[in-house]
Short mmCIF file of C-alpha atoms in Angstrom, two decimals:
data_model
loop_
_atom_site.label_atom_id
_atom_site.label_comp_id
_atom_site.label_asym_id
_atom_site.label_seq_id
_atom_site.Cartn_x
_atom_site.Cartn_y
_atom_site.Cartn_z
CA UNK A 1 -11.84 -40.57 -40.96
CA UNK A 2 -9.47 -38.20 -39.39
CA UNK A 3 -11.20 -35.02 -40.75
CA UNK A 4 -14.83 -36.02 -39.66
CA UNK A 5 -13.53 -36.74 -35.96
CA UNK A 6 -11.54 -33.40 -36.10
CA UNK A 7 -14.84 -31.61 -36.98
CA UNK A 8 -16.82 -33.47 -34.57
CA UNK A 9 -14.90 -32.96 -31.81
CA UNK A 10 -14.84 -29.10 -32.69
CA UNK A 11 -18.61 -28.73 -32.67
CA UNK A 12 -18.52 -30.51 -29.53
CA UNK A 13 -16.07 -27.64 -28.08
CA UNK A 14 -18.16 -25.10 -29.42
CA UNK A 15 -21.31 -26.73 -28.07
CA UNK A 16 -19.91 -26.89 -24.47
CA UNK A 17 -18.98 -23.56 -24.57
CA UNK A 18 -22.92 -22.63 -25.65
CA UNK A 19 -24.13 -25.01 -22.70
CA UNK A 20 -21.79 -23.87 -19.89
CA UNK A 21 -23.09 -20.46 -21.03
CA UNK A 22 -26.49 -21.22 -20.45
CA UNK A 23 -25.55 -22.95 -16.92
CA UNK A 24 -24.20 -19.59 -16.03
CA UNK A 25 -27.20 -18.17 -17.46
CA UNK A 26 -29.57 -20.47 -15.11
CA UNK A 27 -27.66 -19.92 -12.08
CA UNK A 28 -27.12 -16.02 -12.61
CA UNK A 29 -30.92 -15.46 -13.39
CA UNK A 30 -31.59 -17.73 -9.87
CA UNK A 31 -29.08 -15.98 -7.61
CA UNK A 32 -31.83 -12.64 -8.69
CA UNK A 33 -34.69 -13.78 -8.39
CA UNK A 34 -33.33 -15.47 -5.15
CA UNK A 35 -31.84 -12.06 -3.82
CA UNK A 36 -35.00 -10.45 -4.43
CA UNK A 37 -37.13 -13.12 -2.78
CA UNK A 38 -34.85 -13.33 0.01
CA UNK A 39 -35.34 -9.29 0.73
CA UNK A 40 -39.06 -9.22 0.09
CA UNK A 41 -38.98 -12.00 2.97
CA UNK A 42 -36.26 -11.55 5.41
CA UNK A 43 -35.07 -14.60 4.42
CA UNK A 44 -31.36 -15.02 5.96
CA UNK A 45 -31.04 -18.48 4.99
CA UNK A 46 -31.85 -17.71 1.15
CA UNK A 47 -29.76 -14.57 1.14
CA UNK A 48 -26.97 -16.71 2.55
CA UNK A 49 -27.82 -19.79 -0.10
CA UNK A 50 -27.24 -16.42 -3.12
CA UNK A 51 -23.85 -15.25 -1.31
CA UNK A 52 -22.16 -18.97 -1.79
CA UNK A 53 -23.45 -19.95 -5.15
CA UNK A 54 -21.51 -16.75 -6.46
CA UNK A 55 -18.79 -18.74 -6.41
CA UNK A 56 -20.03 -21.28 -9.30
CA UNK A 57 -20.05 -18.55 -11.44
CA UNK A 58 -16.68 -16.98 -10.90
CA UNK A 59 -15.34 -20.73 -11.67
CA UNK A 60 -17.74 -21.54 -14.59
CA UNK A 61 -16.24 -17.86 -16.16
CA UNK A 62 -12.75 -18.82 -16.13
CA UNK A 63 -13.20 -22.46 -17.28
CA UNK A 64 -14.89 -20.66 -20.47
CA UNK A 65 -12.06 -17.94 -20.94
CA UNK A 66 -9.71 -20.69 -20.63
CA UNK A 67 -11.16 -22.79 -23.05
CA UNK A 68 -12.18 -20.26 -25.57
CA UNK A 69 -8.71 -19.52 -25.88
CA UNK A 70 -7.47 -22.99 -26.15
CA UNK A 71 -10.62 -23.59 -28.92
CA UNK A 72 -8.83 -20.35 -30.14
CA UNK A 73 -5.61 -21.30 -30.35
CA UNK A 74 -5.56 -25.18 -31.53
CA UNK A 75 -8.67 -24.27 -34.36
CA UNK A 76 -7.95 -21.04 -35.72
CA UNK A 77 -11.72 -20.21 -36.50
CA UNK A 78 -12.56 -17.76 -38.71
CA UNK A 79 -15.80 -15.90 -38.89
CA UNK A 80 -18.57 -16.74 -37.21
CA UNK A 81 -17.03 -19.24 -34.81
CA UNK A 82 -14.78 -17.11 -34.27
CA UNK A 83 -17.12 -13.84 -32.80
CA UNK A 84 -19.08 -16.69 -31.40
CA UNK A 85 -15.78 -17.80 -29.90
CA UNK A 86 -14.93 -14.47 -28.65
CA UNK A 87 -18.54 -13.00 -27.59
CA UNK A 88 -18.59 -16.08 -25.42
CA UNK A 89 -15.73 -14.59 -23.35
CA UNK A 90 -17.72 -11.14 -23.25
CA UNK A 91 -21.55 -12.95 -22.23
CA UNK A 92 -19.28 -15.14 -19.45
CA UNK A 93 -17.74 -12.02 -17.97
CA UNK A 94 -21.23 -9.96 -18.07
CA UNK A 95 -23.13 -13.11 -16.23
CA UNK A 96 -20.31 -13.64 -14.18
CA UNK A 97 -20.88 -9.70 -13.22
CA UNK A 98 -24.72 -10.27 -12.72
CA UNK A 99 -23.91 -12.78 -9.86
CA UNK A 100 -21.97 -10.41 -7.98
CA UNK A 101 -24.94 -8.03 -8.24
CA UNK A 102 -27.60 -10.54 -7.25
CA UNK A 103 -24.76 -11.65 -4.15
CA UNK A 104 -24.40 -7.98 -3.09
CA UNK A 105 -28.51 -7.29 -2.71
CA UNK A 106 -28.06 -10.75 -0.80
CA UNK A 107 -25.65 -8.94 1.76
CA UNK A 108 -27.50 -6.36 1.82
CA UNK A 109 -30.75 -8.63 2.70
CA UNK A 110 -28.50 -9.28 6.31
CA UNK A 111 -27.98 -5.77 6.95
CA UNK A 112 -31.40 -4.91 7.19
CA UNK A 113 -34.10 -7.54 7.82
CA UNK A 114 -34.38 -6.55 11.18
CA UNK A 115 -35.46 -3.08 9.91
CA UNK A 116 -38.89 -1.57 8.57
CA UNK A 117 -38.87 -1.58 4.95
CA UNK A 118 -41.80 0.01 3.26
CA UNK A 119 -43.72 -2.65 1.85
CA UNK A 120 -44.68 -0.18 -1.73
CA UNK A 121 -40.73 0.14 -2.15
CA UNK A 122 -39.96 -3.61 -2.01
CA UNK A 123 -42.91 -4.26 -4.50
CA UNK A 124 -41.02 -1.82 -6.94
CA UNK A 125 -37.86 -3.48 -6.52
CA UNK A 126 -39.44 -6.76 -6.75
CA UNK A 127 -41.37 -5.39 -10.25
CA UNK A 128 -38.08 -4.34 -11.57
CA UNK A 129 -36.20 -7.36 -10.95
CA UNK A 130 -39.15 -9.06 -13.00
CA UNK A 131 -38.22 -7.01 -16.13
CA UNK A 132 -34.25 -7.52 -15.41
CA UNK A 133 -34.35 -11.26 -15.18
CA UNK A 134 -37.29 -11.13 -18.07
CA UNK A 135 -34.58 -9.21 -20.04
CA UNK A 136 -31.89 -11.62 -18.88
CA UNK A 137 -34.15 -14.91 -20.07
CA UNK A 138 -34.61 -13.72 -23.46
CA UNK A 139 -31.17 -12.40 -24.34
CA UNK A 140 -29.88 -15.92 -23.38
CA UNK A 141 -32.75 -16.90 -25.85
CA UNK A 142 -32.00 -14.49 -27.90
CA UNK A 143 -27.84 -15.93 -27.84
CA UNK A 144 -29.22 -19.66 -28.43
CA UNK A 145 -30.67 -18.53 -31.50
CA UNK A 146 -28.56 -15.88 -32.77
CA UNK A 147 -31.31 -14.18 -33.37
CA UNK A 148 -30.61 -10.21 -34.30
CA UNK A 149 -33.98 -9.25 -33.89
CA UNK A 150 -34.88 -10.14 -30.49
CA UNK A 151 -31.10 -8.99 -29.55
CA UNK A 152 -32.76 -5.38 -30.80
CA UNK A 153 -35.45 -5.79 -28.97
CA UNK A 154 -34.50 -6.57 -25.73
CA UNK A 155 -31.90 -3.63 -26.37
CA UNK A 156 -34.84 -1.41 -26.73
CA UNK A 157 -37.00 -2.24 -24.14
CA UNK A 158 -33.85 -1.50 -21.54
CA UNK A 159 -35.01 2.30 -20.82
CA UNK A 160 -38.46 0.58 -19.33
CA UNK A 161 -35.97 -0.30 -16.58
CA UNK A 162 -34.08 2.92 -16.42
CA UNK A 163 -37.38 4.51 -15.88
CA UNK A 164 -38.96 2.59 -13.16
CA UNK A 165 -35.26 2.68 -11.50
CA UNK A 166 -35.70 6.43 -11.59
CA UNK A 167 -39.26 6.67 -9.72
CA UNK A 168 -38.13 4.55 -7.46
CA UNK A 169 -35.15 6.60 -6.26
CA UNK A 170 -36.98 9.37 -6.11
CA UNK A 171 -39.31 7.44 -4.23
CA UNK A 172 -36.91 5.93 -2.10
CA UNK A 173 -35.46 10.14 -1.33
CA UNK A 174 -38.60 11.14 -0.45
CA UNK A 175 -39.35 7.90 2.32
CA UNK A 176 -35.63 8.88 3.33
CA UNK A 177 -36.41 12.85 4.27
CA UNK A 178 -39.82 11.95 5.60
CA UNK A 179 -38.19 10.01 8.60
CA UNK A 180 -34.59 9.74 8.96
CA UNK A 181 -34.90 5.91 10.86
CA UNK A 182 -35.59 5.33 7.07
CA UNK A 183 -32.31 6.09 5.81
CA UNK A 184 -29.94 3.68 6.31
CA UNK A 185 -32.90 0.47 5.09
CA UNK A 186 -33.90 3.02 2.15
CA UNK A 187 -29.84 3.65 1.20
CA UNK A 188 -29.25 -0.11 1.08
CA UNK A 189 -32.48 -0.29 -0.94
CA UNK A 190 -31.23 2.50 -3.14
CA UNK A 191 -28.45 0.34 -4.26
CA UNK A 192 -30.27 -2.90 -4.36
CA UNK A 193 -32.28 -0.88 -7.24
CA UNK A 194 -29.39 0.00 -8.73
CA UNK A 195 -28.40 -3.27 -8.57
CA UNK A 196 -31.29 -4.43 -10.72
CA UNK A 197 -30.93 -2.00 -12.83
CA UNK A 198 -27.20 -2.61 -13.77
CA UNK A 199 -28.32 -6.27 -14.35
CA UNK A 200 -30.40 -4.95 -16.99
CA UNK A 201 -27.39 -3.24 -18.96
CA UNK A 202 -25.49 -6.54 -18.66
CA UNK A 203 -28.88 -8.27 -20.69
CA UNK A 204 -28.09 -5.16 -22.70
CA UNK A 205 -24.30 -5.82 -23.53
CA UNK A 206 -24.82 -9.23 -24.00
CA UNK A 207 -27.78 -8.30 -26.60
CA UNK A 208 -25.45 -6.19 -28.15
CA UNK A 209 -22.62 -8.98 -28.21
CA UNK A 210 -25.48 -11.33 -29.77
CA UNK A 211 -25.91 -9.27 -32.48
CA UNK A 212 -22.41 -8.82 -33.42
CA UNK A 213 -22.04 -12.56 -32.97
CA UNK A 214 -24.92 -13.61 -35.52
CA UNK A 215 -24.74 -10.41 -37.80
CA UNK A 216 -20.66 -9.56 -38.07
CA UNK A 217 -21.87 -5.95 -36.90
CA UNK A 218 -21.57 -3.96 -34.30
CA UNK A 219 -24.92 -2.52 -32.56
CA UNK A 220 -25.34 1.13 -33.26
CA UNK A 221 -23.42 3.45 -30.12
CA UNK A 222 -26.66 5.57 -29.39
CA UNK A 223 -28.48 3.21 -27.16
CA UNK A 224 -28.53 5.86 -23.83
CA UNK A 225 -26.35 3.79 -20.98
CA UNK A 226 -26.37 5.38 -18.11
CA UNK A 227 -29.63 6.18 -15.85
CA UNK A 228 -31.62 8.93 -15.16
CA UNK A 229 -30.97 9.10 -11.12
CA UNK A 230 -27.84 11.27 -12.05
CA UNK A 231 -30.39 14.19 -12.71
CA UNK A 232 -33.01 13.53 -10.00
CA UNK A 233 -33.13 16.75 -7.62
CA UNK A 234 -35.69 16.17 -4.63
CA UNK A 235 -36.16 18.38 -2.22
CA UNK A 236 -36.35 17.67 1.47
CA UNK A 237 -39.84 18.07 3.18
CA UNK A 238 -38.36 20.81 5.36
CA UNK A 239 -37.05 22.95 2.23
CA UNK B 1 11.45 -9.74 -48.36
CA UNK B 2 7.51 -10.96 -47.85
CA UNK B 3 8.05 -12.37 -44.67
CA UNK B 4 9.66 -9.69 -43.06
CA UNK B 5 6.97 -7.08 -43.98
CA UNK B 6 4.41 -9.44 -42.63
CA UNK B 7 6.05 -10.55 -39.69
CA UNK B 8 6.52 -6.12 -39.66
CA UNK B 9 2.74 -5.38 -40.77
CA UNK B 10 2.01 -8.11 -38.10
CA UNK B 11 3.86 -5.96 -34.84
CA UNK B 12 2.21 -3.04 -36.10
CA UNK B 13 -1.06 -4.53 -35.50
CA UNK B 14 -0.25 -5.28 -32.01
CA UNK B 15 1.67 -2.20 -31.91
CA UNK B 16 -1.67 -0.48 -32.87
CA UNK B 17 -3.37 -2.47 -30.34
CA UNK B 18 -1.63 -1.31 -27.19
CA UNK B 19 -0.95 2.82 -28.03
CA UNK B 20 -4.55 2.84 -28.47
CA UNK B 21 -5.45 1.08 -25.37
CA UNK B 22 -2.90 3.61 -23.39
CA UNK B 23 -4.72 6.43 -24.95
CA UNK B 24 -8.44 4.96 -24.01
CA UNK B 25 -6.23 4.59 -20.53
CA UNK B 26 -5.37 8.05 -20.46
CA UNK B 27 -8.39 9.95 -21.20
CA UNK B 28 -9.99 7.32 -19.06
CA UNK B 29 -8.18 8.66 -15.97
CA UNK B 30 -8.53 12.47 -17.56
CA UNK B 31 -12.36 11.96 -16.65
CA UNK B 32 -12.21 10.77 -13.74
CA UNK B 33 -9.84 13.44 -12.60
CA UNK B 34 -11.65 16.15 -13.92
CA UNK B 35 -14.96 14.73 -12.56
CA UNK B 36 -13.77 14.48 -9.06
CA UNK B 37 -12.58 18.10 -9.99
CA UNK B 38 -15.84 19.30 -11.37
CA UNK B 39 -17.65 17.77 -7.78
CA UNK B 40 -14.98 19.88 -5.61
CA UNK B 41 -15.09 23.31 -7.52
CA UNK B 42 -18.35 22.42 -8.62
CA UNK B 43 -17.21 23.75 -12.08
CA UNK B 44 -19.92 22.92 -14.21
CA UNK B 45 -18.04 23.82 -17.57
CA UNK B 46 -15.91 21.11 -16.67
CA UNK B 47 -18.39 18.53 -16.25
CA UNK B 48 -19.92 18.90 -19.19
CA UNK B 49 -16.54 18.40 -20.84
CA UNK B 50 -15.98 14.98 -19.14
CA UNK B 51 -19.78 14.10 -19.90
CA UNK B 52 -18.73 14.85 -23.81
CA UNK B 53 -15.61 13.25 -23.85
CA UNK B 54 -17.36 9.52 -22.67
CA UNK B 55 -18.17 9.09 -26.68
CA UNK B 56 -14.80 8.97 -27.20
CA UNK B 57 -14.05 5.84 -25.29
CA UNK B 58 -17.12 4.53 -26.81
CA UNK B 59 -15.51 4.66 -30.32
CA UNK B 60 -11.73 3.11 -29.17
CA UNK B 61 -13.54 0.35 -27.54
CA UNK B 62 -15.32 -0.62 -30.65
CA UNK B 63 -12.19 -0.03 -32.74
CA UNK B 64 -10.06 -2.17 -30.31
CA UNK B 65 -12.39 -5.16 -30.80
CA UNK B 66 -13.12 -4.82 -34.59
CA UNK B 67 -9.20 -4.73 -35.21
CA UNK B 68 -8.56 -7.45 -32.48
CA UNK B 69 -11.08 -9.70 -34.44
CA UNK B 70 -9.52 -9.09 -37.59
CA UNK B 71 -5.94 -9.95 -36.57
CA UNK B 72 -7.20 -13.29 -34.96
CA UNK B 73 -8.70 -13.96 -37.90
CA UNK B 74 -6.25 -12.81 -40.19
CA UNK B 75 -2.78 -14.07 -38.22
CA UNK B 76 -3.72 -16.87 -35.98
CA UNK B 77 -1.85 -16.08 -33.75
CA UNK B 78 -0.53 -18.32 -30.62
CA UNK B 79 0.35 -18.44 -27.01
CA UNK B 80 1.25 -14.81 -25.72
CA UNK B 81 -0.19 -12.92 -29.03
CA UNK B 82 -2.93 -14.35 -28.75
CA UNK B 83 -3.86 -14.12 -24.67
CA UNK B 84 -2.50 -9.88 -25.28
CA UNK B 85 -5.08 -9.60 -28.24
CA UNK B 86 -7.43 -11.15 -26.12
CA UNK B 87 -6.39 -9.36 -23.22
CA UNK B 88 -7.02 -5.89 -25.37
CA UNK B 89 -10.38 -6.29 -25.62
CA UNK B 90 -11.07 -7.11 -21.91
CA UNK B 91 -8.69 -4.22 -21.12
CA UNK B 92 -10.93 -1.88 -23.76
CA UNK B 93 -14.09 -3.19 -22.19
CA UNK B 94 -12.87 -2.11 -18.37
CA UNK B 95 -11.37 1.18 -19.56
CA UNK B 96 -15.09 2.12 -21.17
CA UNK B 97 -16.69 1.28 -18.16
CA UNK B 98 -13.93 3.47 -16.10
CA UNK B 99 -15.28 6.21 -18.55
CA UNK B 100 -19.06 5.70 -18.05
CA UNK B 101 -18.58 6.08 -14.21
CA UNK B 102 -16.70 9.55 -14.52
CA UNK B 103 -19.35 10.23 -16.82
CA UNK B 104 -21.75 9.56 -14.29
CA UNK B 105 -20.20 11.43 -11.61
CA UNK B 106 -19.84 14.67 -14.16
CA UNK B 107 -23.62 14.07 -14.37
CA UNK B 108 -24.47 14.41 -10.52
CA UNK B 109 -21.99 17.50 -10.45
CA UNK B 110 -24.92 19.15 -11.97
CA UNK B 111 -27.39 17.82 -9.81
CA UNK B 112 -25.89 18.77 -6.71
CA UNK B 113 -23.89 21.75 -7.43
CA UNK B 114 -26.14 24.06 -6.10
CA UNK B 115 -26.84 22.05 -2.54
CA UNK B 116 -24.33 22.47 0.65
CA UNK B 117 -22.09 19.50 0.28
CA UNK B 118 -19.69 18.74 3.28
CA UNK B 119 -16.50 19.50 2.85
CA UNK B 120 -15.15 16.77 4.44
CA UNK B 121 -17.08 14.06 2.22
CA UNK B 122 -15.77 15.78 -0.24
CA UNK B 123 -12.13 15.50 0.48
CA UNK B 124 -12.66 12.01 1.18
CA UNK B 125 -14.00 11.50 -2.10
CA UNK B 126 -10.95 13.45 -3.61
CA UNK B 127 -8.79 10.91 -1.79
CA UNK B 128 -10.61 8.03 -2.78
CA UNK B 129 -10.64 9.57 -6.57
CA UNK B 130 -6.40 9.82 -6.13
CA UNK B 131 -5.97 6.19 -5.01
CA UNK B 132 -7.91 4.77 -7.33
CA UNK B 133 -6.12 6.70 -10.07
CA UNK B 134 -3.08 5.72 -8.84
CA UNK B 135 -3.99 2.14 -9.50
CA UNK B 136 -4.92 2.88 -12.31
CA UNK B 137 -2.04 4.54 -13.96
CA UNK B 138 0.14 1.76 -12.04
CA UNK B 139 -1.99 -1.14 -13.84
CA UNK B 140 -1.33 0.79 -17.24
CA UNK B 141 2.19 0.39 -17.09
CA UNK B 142 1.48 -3.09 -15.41
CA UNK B 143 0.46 -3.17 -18.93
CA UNK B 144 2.88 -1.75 -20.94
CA UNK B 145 5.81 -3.55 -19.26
CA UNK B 146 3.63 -6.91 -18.97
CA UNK B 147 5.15 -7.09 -15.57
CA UNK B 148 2.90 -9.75 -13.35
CA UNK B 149 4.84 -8.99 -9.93
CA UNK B 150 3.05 -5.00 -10.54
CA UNK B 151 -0.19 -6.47 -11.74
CA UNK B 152 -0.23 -8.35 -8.03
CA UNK B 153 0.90 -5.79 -5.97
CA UNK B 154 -2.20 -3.28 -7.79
CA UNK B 155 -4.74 -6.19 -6.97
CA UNK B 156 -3.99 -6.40 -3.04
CA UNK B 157 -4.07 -2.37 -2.86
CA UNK B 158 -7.89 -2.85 -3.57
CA UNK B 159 -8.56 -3.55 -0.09
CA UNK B 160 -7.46 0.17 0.97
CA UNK B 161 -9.54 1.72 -1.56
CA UNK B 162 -12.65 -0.80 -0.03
CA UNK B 163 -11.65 0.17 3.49
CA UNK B 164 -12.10 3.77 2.92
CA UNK B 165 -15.39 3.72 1.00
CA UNK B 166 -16.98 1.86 3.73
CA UNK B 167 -15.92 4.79 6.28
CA UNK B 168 -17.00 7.23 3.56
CA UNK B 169 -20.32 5.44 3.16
CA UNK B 170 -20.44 5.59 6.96
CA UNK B 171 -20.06 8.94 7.45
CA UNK B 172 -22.33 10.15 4.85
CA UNK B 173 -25.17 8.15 6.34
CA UNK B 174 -24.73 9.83 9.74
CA UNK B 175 -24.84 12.91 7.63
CA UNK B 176 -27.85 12.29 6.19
CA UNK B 177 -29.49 11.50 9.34
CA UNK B 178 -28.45 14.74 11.20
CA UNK B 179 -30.08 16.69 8.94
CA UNK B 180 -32.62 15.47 6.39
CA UNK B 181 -31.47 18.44 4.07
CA UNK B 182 -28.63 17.00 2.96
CA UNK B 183 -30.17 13.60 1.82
CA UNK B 184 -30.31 14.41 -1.38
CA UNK B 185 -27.04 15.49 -1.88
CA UNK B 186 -25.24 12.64 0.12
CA UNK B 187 -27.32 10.41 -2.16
CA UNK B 188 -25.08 11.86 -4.91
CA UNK B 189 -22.30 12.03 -3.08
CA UNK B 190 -23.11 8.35 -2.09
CA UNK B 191 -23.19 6.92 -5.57
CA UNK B 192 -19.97 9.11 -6.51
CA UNK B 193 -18.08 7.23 -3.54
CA UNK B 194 -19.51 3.98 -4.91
CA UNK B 195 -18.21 5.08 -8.54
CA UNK B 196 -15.17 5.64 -7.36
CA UNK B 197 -14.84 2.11 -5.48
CA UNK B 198 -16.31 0.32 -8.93
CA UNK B 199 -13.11 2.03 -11.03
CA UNK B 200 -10.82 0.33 -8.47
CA UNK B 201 -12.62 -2.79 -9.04
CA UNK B 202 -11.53 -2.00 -12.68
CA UNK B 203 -7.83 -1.51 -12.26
CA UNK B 204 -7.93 -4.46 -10.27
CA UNK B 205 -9.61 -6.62 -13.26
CA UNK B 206 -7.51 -4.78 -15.59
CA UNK B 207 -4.34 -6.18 -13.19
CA UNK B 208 -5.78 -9.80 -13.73
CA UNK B 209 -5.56 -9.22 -17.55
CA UNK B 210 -2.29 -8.41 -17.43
CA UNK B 211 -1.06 -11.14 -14.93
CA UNK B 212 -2.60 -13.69 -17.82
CA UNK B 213 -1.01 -12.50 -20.32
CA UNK B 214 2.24 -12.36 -19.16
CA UNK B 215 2.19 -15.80 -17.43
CA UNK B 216 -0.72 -17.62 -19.46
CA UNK B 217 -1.83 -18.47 -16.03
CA UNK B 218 -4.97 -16.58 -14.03
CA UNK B 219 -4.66 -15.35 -10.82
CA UNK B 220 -6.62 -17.03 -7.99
CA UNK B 221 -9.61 -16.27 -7.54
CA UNK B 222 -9.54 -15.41 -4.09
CA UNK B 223 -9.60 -11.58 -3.58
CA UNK B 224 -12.93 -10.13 -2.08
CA UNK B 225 -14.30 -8.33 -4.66
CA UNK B 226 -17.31 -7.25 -3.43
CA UNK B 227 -17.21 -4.13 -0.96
CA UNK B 228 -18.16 -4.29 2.64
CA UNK B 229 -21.15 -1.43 2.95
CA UNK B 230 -23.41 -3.88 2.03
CA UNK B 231 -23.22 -4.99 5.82
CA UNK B 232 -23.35 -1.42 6.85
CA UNK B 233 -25.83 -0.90 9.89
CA UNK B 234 -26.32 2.97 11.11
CA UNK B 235 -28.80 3.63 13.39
CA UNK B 236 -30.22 6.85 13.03
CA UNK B 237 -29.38 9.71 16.14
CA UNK B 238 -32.94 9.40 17.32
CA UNK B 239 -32.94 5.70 17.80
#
């Protein structure tokens, strides 16, 4: 049964391309949480464990964009294989981007764990990267069910993020002017923050590429992107 | 003649394809200029412009995709078509992201127009702005003339545009620290530099695109991606 095998072997392409995504998945959502761990503890030997597993993920991305073209190519999908096909290219190249966030707040774990970090600042960061990774979990949920609604949802609850990103760099500002030994363990904090939060729009873009992928649509444009900090004036204790 | 016209409808499509990804290239760069502009004169006319003008890129991207889908699906197309359609919509999804980050420096214009900004930063932002348009302009043509030798030489200038937002990044720390004033400010100017370093990073992906398609193979993965003020360490004048 020539047909039969033909299908079979198709489903199985299309399957391995759902569970390498979820291996990147597992290892982008432990690099975080790692990172994050490995700051709140000046852990050196975790932050150097995050740096080298970045690595799997740059491989696992281009082992998926290779094969999703070949799947491409040799099956001529139509439809919903083929979005499925395609958003699998887009969720590999926003996980694969989510591990080079979680490896950079591993660097910067080296360049300061020999400083003071205020203690109410790394609890922020370590709340936020709770609602990243929670966002991160559920999209890939969200993509192994195709379901549109929780895609929506998770899109939704994205500004949460943007807001606590916001008090914290104001936060962050403030520790900075009250004692300038602060600055440079507060700057590398600052971006650690905005680490998190750009890990959040990735769970956002994938969302977004879930829905298209179990829907045919596109998401509507107005979801607000960027974050707040842009805006955020403080003024110096001296001012 | 049926063939003819579709093999004619067909280039038209792909035609289509790449004049709309060199305009999303060119307004793209537009931004970026103008927002690097807008920081300088601290015109804020002109940064609202460039904040308006990110909706635009918005749209092409979601255009580029759509119509990529839809001649997949509708040509199955092989080999080189298909890695350029492909290619289009990675290209698209870099040159939105080029747009948000002008978008997002336009938006700390108006934060920090009003603050003392030194005008040395701020030329070496302005250079940093002009190298990184350079590449990308360069990888645009990489583009258009599917030349792979261009795309490499683009990727290994990255390193120059690393090597001066590290000094940048330096140099606004010690700024910060001689006078607690200007944190908030440098903050800006901090996130513009590392802006500015993320749209290299996108002319560099952009190069990688283009080196598939032409060749059908992918680069190695080799480069350092990542920039190197995550190991930053500046102690503060009264240590």
């Amino acid at each position: 049964m020539p047909v039969a095998h033909t299908v079979s072997a198709y489903d199985d392409e299309l399957r391995w391309l759902v569970r390498r995504l979820s291996e990147m998945g597992g290892i982008g959502e432990g690099m975080v949480a790692d990172s994050v761990q490995a700051l709140v503890n000046a852990d050196m030997a975790l932050a150097q464990r995050v740096i080298s597993e970045d690595l799997l993920l740059d491989v696992a991305e281009r082992e998926i964009y290779d094969r999703a073209v070949l799947i491409i190519a040799k099956r001529q999908p139509m439809a919903q294989d083929l979005r499925e096909i395609i958003g699998s290219i887009r969720i590999a190249s926003d996980l694969e981007r989510v591990g080079d966030l979680g490896k950079n707040i591993a660097k910067r774990v080296i360049a300061v764990h020999t400083m003071a970090q205020p203690k109410k600042l790394v609890r922020g960061l370590e709340h936020l990267a709770e609602l990243a990774l929670t966002q991160l979990k559920e999209v890939l949920d969200a993509f192994a069910t195709r379901s549109p609604e929780l895609a929506t949802s998770i899109r939704e609850r994205d500004e949460e993020i943007d807001a606590i990103y916001t008090s914290l760099f104001r936060e962050l500002l403030t520790y900075m002017m009250e004692d300038p030994r602060n600055i440079t363990a507060c700057t590398h904090l600052l971006f650690c923050a905005k680490n998190i939060e750009r890990i959040g729009d990735h769970a956002t873009n994938i969302a977004e590429t879930v829905y298209y992928v179990a829907t045919g649509d596109q998401m509507s444009s107005d979801r607000p992107k960027d974050d707040d900090t842009a805006n955020v004036i403080a003024t110096s204790p001296g001012d």
